N, C-alpha and C. Protein backbone atom coordinates (compact mmCIF):
# COMPACT_ATOMS: atom_id res chain seq x y z
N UNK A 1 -77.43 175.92 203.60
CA UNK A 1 -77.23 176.74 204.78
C UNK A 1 -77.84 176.08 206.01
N UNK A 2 -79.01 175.20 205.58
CA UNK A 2 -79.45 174.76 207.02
C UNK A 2 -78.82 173.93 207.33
N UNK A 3 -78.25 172.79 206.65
CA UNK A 3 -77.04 171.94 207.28
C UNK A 3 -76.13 172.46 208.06
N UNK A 4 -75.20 173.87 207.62
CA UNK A 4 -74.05 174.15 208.40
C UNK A 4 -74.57 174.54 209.42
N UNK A 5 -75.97 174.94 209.56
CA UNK A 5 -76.25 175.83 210.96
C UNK A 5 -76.71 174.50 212.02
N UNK A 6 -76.33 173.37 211.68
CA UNK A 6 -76.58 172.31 212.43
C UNK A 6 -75.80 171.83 213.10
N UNK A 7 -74.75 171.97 211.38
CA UNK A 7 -73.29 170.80 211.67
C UNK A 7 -72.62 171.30 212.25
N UNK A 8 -72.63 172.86 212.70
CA UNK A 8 -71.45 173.44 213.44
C UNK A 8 -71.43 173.22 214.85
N UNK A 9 -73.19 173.54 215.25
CA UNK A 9 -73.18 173.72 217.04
C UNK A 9 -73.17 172.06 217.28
N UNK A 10 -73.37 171.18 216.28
CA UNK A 10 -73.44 169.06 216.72
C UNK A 10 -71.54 169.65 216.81
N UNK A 11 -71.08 170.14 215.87
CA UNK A 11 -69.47 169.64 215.86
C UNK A 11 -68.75 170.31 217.22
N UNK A 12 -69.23 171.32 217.80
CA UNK A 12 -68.87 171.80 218.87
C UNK A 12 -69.19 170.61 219.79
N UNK A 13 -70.87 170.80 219.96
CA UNK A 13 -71.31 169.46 221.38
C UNK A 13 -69.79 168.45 221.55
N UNK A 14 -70.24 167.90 220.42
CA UNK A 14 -69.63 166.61 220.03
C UNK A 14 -68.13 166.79 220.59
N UNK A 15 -67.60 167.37 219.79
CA UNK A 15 -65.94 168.04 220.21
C UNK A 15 -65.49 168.19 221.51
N UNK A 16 -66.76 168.93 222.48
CA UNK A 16 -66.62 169.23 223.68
C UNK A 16 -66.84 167.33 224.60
N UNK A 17 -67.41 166.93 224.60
CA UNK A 17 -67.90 165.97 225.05
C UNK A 17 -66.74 164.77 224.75
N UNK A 18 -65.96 164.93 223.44
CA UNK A 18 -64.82 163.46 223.42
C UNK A 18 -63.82 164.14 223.94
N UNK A 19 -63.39 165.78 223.87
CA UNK A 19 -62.22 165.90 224.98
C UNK A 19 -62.55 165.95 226.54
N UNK A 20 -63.85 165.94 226.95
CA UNK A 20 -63.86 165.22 228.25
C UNK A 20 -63.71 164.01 228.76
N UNK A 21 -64.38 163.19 227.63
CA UNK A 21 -64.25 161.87 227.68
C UNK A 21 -62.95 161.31 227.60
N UNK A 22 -61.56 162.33 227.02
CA UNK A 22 -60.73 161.72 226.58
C UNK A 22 -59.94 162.64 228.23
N UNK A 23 -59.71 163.26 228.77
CA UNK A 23 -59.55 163.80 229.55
C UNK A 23 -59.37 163.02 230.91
N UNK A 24 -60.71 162.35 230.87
CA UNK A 24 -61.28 161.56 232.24
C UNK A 24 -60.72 160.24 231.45
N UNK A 25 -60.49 159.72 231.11
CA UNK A 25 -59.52 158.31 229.83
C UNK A 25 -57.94 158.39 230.73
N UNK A 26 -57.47 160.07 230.49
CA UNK A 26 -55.86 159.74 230.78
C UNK A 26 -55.53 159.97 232.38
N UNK A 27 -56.80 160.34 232.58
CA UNK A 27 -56.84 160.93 234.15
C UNK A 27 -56.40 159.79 234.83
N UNK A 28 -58.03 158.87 234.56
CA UNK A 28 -57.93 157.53 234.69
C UNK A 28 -56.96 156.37 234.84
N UNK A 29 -56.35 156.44 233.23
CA UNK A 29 -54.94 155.65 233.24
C UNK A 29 -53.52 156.20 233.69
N UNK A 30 -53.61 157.45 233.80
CA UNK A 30 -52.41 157.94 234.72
C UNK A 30 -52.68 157.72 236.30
N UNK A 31 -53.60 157.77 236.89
CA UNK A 31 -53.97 157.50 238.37
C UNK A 31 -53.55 155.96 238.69
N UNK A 32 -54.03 155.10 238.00
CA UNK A 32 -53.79 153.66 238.15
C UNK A 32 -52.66 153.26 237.66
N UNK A 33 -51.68 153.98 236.96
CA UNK A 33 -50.51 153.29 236.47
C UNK A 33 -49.14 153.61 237.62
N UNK A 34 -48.17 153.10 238.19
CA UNK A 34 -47.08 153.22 238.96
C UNK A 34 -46.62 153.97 238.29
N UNK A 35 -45.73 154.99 239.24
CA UNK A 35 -45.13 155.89 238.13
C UNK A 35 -43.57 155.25 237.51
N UNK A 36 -43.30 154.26 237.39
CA UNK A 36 -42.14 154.04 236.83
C UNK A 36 -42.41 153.34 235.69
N UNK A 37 -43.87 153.07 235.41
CA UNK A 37 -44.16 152.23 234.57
C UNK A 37 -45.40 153.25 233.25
N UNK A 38 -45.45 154.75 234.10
CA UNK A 38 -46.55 155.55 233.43
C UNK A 38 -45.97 155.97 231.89
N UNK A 39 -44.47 156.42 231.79
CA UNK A 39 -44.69 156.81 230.49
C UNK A 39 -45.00 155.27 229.34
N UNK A 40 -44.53 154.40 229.52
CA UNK A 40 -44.94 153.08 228.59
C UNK A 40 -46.43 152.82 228.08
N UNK A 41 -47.35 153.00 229.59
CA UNK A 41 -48.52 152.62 229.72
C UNK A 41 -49.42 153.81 228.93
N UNK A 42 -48.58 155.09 229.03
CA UNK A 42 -49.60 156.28 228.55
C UNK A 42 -49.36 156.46 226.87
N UNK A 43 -48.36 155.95 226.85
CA UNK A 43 -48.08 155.90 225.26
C UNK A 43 -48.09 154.55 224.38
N UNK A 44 -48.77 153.70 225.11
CA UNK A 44 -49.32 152.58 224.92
C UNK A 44 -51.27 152.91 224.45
N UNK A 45 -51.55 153.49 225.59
CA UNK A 45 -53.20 154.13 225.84
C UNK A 45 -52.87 155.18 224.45
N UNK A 46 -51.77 156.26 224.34
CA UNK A 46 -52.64 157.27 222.78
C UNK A 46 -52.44 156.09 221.69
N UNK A 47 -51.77 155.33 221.53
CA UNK A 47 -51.52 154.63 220.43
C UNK A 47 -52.57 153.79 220.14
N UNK A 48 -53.71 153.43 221.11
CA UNK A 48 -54.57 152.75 220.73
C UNK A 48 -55.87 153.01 220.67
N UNK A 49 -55.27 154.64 221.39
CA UNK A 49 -56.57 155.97 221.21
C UNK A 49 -56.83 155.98 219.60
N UNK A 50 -54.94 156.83 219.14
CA UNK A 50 -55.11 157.05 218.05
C UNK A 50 -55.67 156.20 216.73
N UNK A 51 -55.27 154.60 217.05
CA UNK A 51 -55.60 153.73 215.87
C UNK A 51 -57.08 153.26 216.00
N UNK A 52 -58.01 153.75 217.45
CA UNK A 52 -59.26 153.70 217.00
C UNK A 52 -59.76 154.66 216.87
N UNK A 53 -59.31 155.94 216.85
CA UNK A 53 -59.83 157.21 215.86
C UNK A 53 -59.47 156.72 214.41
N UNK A 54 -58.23 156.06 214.02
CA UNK A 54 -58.28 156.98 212.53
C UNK A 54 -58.56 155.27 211.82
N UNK A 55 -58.33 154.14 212.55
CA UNK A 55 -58.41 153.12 211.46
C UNK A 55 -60.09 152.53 210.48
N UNK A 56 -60.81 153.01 211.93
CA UNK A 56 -62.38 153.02 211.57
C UNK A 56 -62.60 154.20 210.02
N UNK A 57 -61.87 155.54 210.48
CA UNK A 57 -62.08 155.91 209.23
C UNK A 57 -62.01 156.47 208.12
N UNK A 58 -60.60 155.33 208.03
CA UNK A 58 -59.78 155.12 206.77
C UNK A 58 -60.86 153.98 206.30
N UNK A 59 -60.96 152.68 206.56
CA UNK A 59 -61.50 151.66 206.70
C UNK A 59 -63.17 152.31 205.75
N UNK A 60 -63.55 153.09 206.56
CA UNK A 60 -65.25 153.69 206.13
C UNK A 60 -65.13 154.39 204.40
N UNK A 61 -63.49 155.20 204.63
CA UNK A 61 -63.48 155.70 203.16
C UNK A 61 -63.28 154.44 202.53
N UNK A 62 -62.26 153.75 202.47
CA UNK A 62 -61.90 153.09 201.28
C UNK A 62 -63.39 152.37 201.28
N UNK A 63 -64.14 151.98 202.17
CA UNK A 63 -65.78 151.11 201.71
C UNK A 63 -66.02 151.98 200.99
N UNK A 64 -66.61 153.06 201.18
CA UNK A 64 -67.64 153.99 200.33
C UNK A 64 -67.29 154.32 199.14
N UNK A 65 -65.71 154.43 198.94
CA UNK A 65 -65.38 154.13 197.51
C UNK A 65 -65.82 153.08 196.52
N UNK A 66 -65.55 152.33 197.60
CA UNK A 66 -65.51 150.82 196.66
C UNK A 66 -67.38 150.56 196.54
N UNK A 67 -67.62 150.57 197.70
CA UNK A 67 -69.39 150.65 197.62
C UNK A 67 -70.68 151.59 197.97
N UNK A 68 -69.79 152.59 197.83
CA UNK A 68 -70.77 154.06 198.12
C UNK A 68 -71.15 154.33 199.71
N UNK A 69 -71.77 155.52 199.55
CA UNK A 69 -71.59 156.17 201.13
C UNK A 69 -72.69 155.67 201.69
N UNK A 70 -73.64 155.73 200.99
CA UNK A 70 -74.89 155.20 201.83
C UNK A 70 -74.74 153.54 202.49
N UNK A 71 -74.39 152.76 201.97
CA UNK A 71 -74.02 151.04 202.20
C UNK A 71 -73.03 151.34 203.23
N UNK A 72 -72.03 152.04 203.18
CA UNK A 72 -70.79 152.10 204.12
C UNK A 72 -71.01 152.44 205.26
N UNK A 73 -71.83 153.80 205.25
CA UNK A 73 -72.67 154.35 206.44
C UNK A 73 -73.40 153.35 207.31
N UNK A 74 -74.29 152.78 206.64
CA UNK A 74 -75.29 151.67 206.99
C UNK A 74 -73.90 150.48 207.93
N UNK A 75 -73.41 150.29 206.92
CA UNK A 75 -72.32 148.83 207.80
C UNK A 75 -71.82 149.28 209.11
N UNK A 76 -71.15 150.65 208.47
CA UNK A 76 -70.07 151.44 209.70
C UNK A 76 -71.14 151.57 211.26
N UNK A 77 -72.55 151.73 211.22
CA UNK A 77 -73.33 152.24 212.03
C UNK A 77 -73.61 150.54 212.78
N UNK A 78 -73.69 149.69 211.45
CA UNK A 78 -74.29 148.67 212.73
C UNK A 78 -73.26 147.71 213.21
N UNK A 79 -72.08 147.84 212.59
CA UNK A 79 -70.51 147.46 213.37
C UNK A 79 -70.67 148.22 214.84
N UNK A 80 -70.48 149.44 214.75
CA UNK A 80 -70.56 150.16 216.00
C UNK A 80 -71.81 149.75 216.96
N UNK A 81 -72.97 149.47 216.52
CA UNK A 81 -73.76 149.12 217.38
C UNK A 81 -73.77 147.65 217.90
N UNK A 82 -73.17 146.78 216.96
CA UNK A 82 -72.90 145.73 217.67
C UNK A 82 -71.88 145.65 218.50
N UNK A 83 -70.86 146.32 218.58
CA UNK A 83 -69.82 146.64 219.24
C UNK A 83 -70.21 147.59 220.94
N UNK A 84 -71.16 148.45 220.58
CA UNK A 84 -71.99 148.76 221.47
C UNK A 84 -72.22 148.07 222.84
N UNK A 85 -73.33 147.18 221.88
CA UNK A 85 -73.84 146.06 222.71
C UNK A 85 -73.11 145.08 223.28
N UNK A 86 -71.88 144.71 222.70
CA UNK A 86 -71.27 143.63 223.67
C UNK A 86 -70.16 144.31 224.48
N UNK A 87 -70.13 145.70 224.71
CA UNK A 87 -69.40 146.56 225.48
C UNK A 87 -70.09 146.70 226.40
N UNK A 88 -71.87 147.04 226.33
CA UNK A 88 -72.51 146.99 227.52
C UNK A 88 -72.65 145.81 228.11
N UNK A 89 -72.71 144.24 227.32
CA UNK A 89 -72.94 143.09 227.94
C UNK A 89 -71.71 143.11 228.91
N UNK A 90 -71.12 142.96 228.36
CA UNK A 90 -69.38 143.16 229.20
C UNK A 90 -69.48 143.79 230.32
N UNK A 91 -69.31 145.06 230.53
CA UNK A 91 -69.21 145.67 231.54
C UNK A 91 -70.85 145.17 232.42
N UNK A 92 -71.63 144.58 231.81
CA UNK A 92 -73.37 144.20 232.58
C UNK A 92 -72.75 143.37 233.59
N UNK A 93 -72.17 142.31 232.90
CA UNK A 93 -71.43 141.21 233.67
C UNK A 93 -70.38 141.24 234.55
N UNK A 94 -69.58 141.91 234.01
CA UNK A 94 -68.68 142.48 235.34
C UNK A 94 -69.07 143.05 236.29
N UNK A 95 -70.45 143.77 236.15
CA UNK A 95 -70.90 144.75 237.46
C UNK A 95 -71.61 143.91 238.47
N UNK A 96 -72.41 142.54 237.50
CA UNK A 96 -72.80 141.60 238.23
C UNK A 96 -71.65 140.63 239.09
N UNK A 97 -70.80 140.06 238.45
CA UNK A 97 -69.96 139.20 239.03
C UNK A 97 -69.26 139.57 240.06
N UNK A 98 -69.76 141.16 240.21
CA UNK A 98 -68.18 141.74 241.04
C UNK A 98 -69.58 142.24 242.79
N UNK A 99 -70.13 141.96 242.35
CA UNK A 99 -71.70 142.15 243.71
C UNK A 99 -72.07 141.06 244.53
């Protein structure tokens, strides 16, 4: 019981926070795209929404099958954090180069 009384109000936060994020995403790429060129570009953007929602985790099950949840967890977490980090180097450098 103390888990669900956790996992529910994190699954709300959480929930609330990627449809903003995803919100301010199409806002974004619909503002900058010409409109003769928007439906391609916007259905270009869910398609690569969607395959990095679900390929990470398909990818996480079939690990944890093959090598359990705890190891998979562990990999899946520091993929993402290295991925992290060279997302912030990235954009570090662009904010510099562009000053």
């Amino acid at each position: 019981m103390e888990t669900a009384a956790v996992l529910a109000p994190a699954t709300i936060v959480i929930g609330a926070g990627q449809g903003v994020a995803f919100r301010g995403a199409v806002a974004a790429v619909g503002s900058r795209t010409p409109d003769d060129q928007r439906a391609g570009t916007m259905s270009s953007f869910f398609l690569v929404v969607y395959l990095g929602i679900s390929v990470p985790v398909v990818l996480a099950g079939a690990a944890s099958a093959r090598w359990g949840l705890r190891a998979s967890a562990l990999a899946f977490a520091g993929v993402v954090a290295v991925l992290l980090v060279a997302a912030l180097l990235a954009t570090g450098s662009r904010a510099r180069s562009a000053a």
